[in-house]
mmCIF file of C-alpha atoms and ligand atoms in Angstrom:
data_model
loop_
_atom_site.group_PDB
_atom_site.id
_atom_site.type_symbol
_atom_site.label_atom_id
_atom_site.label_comp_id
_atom_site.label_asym_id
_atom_site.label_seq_id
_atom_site.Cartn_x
_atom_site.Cartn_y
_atom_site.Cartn_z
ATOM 1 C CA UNK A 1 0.000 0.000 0.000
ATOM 2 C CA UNK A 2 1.317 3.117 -0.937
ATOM 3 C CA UNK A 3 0.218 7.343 -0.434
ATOM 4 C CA UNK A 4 -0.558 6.975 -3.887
ATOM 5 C CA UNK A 5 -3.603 4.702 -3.406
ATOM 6 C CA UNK A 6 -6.957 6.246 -2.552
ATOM 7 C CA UNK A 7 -9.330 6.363 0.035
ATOM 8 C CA UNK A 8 -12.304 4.326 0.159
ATOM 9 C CA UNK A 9 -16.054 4.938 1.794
ATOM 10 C CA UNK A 10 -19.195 3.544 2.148
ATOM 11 C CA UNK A 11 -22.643 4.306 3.509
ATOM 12 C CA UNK A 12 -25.953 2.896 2.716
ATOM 13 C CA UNK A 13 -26.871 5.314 -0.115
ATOM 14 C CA UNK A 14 -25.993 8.790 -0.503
ATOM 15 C CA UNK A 15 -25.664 9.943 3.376
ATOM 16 C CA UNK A 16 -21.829 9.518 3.206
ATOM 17 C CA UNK A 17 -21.502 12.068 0.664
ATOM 18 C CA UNK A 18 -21.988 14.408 3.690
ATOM 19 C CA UNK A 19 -18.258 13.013 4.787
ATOM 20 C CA UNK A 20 -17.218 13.018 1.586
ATOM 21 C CA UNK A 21 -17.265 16.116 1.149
ATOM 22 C CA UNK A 22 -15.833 16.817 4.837
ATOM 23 C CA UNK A 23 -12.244 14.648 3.786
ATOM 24 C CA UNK A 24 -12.344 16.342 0.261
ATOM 25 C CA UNK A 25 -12.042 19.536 2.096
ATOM 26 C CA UNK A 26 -9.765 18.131 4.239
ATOM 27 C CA UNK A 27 -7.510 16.202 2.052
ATOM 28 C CA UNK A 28 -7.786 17.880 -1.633
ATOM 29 C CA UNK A 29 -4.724 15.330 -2.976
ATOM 30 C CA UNK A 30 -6.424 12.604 -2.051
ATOM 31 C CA UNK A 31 -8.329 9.907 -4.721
ATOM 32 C CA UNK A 32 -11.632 8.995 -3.109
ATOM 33 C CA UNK A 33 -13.741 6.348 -3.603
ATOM 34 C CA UNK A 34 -17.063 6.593 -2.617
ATOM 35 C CA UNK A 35 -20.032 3.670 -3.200
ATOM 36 C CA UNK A 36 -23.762 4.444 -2.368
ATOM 37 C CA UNK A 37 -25.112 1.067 -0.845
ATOM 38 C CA UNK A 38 -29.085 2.383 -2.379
ATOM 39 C CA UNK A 39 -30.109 -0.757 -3.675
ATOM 40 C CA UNK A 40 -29.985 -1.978 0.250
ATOM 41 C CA UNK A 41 -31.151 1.670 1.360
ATOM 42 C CA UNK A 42 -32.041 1.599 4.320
ATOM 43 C CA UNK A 43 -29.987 -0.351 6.705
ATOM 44 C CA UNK A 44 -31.557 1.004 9.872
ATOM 45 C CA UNK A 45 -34.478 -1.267 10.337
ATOM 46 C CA UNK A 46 -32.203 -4.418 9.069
ATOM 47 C CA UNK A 47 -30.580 -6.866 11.656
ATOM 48 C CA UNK A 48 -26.725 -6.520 13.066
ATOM 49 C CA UNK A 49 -26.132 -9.469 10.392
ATOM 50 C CA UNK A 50 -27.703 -7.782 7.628
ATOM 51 C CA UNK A 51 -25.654 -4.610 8.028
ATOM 52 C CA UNK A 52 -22.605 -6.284 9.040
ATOM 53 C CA UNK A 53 -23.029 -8.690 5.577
ATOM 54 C CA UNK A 54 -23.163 -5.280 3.931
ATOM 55 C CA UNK A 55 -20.585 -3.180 5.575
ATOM 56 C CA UNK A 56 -18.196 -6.691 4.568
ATOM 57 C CA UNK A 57 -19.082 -7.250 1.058
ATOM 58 C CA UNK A 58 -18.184 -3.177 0.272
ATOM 59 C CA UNK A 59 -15.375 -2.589 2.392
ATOM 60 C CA UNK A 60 -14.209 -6.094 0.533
ATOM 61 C CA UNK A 61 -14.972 -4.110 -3.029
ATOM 62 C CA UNK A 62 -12.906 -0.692 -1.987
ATOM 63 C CA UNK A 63 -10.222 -2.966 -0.823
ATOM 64 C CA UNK A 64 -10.049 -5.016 -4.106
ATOM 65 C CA UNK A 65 -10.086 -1.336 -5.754
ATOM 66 C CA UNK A 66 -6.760 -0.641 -3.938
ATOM 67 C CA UNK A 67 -8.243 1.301 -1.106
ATOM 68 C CA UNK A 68 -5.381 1.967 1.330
ATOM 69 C CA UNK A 69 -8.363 3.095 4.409
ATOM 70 C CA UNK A 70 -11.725 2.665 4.782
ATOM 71 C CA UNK A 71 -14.178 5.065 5.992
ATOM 72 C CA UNK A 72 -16.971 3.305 7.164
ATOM 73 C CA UNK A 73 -19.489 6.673 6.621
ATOM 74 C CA UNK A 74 -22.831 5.540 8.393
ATOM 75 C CA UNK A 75 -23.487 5.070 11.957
ATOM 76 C CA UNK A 76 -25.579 2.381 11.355
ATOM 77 C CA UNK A 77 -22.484 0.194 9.490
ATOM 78 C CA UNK A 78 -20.352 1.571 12.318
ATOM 79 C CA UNK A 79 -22.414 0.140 14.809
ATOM 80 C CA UNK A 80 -23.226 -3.184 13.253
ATOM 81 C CA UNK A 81 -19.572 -3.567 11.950
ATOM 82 C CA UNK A 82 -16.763 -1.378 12.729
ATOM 83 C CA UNK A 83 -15.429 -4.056 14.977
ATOM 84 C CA UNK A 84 -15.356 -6.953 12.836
ATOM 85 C CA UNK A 85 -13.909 -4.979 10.037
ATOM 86 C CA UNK A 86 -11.260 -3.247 12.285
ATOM 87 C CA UNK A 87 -10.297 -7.311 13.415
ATOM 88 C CA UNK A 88 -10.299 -8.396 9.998
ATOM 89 C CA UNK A 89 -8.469 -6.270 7.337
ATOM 90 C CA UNK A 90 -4.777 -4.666 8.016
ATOM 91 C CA UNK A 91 -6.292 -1.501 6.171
ATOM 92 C CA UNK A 92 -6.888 1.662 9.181
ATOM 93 C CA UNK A 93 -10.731 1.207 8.924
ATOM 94 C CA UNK A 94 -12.230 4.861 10.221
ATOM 95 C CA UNK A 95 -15.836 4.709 11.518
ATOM 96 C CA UNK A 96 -18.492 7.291 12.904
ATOM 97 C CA UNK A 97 -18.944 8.421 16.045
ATOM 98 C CA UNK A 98 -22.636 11.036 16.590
ATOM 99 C CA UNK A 99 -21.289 14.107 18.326
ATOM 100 C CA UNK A 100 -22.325 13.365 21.607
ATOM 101 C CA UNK A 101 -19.171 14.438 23.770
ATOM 102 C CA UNK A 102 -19.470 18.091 21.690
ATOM 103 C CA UNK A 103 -22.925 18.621 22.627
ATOM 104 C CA UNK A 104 -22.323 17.874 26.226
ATOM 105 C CA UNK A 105 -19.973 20.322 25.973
ATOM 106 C CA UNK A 106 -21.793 23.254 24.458
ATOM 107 C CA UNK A 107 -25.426 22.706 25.722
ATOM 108 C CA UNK A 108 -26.892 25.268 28.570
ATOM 109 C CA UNK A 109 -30.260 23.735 29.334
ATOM 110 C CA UNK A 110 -28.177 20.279 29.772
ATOM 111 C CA UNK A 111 -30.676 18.517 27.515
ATOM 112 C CA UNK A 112 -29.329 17.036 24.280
ATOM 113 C CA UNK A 113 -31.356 15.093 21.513
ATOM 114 C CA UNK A 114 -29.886 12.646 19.084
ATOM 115 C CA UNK A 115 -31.240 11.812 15.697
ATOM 116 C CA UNK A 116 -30.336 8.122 14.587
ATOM 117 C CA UNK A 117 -31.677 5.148 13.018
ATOM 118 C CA UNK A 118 -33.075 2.362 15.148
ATOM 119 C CA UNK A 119 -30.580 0.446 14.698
ATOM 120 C CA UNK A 120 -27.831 2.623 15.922
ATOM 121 C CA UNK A 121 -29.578 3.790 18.956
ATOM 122 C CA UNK A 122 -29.159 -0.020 19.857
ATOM 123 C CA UNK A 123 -26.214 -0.598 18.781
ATOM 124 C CA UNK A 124 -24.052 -1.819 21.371
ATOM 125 C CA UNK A 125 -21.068 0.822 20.376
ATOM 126 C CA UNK A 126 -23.551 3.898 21.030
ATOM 127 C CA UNK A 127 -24.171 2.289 24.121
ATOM 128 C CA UNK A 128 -20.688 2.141 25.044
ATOM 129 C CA UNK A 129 -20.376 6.165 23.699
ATOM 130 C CA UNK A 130 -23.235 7.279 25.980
ATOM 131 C CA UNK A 131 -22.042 5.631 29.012
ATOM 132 C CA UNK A 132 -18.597 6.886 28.411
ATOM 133 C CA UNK A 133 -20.140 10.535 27.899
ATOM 134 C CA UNK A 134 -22.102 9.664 30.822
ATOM 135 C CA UNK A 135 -19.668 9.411 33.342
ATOM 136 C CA UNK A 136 -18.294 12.903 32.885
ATOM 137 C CA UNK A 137 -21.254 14.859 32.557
ATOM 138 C CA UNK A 138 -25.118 15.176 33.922
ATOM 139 C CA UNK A 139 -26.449 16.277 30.800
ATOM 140 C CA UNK A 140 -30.110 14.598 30.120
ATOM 141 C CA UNK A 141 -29.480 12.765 26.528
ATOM 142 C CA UNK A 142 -33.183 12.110 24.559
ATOM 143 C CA UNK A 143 -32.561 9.595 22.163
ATOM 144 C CA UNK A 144 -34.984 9.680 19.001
ATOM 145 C CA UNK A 145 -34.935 6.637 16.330
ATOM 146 C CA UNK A 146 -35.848 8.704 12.942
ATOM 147 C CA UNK A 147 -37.870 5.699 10.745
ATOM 148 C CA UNK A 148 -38.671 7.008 7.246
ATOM 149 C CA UNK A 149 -36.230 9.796 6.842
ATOM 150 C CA UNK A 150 -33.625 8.111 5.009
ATOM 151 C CA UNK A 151 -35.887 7.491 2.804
ATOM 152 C CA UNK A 152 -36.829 10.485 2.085
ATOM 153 C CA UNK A 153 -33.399 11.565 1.424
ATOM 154 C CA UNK A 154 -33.110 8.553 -0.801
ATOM 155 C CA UNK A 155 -35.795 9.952 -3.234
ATOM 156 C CA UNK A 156 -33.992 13.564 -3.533
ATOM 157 C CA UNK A 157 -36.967 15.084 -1.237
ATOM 158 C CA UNK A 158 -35.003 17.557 0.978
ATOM 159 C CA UNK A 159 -37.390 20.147 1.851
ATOM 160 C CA UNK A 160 -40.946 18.709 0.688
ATOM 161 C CA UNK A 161 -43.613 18.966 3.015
ATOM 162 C CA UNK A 162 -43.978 15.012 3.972
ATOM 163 C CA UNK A 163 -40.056 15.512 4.952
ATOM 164 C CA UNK A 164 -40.858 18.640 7.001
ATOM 165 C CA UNK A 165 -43.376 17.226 8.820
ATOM 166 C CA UNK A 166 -42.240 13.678 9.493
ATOM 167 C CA UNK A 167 -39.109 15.785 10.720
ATOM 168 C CA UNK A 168 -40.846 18.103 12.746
ATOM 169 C CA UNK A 169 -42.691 14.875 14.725
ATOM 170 C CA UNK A 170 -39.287 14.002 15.378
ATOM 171 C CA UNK A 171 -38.103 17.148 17.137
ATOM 172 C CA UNK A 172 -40.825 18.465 18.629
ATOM 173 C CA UNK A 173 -40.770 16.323 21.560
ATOM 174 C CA UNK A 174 -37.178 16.762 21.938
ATOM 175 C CA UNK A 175 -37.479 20.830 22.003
ATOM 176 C CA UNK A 176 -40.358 20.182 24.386
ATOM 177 C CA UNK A 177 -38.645 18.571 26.641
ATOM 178 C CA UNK A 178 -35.667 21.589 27.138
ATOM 179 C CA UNK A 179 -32.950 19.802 24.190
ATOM 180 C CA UNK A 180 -31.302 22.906 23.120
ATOM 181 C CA UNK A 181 -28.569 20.911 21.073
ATOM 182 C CA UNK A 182 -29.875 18.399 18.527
ATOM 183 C CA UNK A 183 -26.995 15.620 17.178
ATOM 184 C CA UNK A 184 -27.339 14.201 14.004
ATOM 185 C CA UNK A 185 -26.411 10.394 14.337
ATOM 186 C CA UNK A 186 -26.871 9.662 10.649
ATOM 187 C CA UNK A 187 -25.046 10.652 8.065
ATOM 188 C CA UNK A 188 -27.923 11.243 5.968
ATOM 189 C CA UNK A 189 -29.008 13.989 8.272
ATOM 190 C CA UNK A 190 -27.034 16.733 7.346
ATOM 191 C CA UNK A 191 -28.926 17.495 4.259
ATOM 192 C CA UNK A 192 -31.663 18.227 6.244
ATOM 193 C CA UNK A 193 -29.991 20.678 8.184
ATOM 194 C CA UNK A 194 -31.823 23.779 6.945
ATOM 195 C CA UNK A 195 -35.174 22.022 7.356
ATOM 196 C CA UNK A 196 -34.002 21.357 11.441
ATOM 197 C CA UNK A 197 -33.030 24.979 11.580
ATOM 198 C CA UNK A 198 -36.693 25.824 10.568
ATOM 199 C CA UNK A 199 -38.402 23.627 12.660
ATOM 200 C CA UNK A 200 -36.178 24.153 15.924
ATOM 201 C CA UNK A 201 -34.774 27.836 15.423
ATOM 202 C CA UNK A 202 -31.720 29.371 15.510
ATOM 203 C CA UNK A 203 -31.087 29.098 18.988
ATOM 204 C CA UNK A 204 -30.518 25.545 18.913
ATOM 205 C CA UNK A 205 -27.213 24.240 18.279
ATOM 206 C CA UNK A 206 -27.274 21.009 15.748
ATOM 207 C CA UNK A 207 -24.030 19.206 15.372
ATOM 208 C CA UNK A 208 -22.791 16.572 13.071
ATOM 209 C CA UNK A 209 -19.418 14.713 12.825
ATOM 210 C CA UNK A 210 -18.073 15.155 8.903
ATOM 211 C CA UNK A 211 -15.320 17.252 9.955
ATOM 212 C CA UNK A 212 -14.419 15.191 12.291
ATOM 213 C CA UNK A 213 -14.634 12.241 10.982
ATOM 214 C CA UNK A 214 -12.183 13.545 7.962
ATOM 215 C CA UNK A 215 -9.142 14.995 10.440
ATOM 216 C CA UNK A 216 -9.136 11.404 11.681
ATOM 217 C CA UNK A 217 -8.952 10.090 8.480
ATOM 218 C CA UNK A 218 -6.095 12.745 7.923
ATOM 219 C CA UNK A 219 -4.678 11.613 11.551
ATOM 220 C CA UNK A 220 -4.403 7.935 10.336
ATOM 221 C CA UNK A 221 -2.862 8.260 7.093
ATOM 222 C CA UNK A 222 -0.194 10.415 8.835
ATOM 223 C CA UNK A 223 0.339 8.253 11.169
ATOM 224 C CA UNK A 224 0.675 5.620 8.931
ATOM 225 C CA UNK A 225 2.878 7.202 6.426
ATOM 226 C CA UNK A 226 0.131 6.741 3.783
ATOM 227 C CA UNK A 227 -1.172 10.687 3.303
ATOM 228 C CA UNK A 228 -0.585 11.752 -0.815
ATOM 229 C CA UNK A 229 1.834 14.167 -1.293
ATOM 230 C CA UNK A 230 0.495 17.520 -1.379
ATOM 231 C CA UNK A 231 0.188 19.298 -4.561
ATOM 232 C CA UNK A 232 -1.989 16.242 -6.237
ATOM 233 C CA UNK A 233 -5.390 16.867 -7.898
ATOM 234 C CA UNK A 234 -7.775 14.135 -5.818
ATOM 235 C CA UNK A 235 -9.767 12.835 -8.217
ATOM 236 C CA UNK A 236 -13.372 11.334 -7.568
ATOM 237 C CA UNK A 237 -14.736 7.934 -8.362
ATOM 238 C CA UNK A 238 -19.032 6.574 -7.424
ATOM 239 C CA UNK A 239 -20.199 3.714 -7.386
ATOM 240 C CA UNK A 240 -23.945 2.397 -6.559
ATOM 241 C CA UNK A 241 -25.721 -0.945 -5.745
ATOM 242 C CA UNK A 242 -28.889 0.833 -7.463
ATOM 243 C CA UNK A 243 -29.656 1.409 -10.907
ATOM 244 C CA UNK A 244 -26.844 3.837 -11.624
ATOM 245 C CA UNK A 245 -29.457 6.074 -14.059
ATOM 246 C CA UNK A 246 -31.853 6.237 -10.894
ATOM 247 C CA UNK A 247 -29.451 7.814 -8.916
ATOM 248 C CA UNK A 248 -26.853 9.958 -11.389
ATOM 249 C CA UNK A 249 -29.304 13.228 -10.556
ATOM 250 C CA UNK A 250 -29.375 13.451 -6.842
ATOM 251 C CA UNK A 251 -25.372 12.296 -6.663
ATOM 252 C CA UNK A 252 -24.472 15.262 -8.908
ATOM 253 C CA UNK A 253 -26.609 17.686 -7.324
ATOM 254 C CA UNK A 254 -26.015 16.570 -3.811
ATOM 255 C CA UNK A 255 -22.075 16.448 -4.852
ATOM 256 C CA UNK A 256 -22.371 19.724 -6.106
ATOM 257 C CA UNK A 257 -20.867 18.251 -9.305
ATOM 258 C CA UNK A 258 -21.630 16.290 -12.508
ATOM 259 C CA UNK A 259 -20.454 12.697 -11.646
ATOM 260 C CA UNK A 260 -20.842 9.104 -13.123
ATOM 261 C CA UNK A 261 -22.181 6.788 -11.218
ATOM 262 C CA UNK A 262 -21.031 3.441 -12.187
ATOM 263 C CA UNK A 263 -22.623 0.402 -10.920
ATOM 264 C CA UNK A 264 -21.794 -2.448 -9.002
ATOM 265 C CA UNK A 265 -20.125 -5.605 -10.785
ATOM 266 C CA UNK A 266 -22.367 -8.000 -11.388
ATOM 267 C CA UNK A 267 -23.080 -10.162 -8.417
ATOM 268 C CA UNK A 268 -21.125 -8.469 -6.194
ATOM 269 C CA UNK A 269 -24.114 -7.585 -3.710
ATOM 270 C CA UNK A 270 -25.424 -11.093 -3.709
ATOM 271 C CA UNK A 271 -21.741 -12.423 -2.880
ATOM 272 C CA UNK A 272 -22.323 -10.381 0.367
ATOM 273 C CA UNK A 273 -24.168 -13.011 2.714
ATOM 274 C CA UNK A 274 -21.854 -15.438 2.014
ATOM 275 C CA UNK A 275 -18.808 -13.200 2.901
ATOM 276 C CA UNK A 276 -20.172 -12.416 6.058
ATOM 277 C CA UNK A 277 -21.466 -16.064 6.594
ATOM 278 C CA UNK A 278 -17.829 -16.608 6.179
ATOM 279 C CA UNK A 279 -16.751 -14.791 9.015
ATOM 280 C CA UNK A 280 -17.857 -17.818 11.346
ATOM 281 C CA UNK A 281 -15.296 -20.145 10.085
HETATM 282 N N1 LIG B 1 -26.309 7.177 6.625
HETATM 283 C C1 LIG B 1 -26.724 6.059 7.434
HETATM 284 C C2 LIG B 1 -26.292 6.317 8.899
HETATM 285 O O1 LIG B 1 -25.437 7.130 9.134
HETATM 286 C C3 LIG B 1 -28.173 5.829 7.209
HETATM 287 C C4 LIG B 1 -28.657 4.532 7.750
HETATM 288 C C5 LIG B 1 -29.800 3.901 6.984
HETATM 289 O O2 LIG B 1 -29.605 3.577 5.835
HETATM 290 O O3 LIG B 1 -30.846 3.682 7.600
HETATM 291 O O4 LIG B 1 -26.756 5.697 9.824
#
């Protein structure tokens, strides 16, 4: 593996591009590869194993695509599978962590909310976050699974009404209840920031963990000798598990960017049961 190779990361569909975007800032010389996991879209009402047979079968692909790192850019892949990936490939695998510890830090009413799948909320890593957070600090933490919004985001609709009020369902009982910093524990998320804003008001802080996430990456590869030399042009590269014509629109404009979305090879998400089934033996 050499500086030369590039980065890989994953998410269940187009959330990670909120990262993305957070290491290209961060790390302009570096190649990225990025794959959008929509034909399994969601992955926060699947099982550990589900999620974990996913997170396997495209950290596998990146790797095989000369990824020197993977980010793993979903907290619902972190939580199912940042362990097992960490234990099994000699790659630095860098996962997602909600801002928790920030919040705690900046809130006055001591109140926080988080915003996260189901599946996160339970995952045993978040578990292991709060209780870590919760040693230091007396801050009141309102957790709030967000079914359906990922979804939403899926199908481009950012700021439609059915998005702005299934959102505003979501937060209202968290502002009732005194939460005067809202964390968004899905990558996904941040493209509804401006709708949250709305809804909550300006006084509210609402954090996410993109720009942390990339200085970690940036962290790793130094510390592993493996960052690209400055002065190279990072180049770009998407792939989807969803029909790449369905999703070439809301990549580019969510990317900012004209991009080709290339799909999958063939069989490559059916292989992924079997990878993880593998895992056992
Ligand atoms: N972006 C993923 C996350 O951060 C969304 C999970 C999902 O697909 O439900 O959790």
């Amino acid at each position: 593996m050499t500086p030369h190779h590039p980065i890989g990361v994953f998410d269940s569909g187009v959330g990670g591009l909120t990262v993305l975007k957070e290491i290209r800032r961060e790390l302009p010389a570096e190649d990225l590869l990025y794959v959008a996991d929509s034909g399994h879209a969601p992955y926060g009402d699947k099982s550990p194993l589900q999620i974990e047979a996913r997170a396997v079968a495209l950290t596998e692909f990146l790797i095989g695509q000369g990824a020197k790192a993977v980010v793993v850019a979903c907290n619902t892949a972190t939580g199912a599978a940042a362990r097992l990936l960490r234990s099994r490939y000699p790659v630095p695998i860098i996962a997602m962590e909600p801002a928790v510890k920030p919040a705690v830090a900046l809130t006055r009413s001591g109140v926080i909310g988080v915003l996260a799948t189901r599946a996160t909320l339970a995952s045993h890593s978040f578990g292991a976050l709060l209780a870590r957070v919760g040693a230091a600090t007396a801050a009141q933490v309102l957790l709030q699974p967000c079914p359906g919004l990922v979804e939403r985001i899926e199908a481009g609709d950012l700021d439609g009404d059915f998005t702005r009020a299934l959102l505003a369902d979501y937060l209202r009982p968290l502002l009732a209840r005194g939460a005067d910093s809202i964390v968004l524990g899905c990558t996904h998320y941040p493209y509804l920031r401006p709708l949250i804003v709305e809804v909550a008001g300006t006084g509210v802080a609402v954090l996410d963990s993109g720009a942390a996430v990339a200085r970690q990456v940036r962290r790793r590869l130094e510390s592993s000798g493996l960052l690209a030399p400055a002065g190279c042009h990072g180049t770009e590269r998407f792939w989807t598990s969803a029909h790449p014509a369905a999703g070439q629109e809301l990549v580019s404009r969510l990317w900012q960017t004209r991009v080709t979305l290339e799909p999958l090879p063939a069989g490559w998400p059916a292989d992924s049961l079997a990878i993880a089934a593998g895992r056992a033996t």
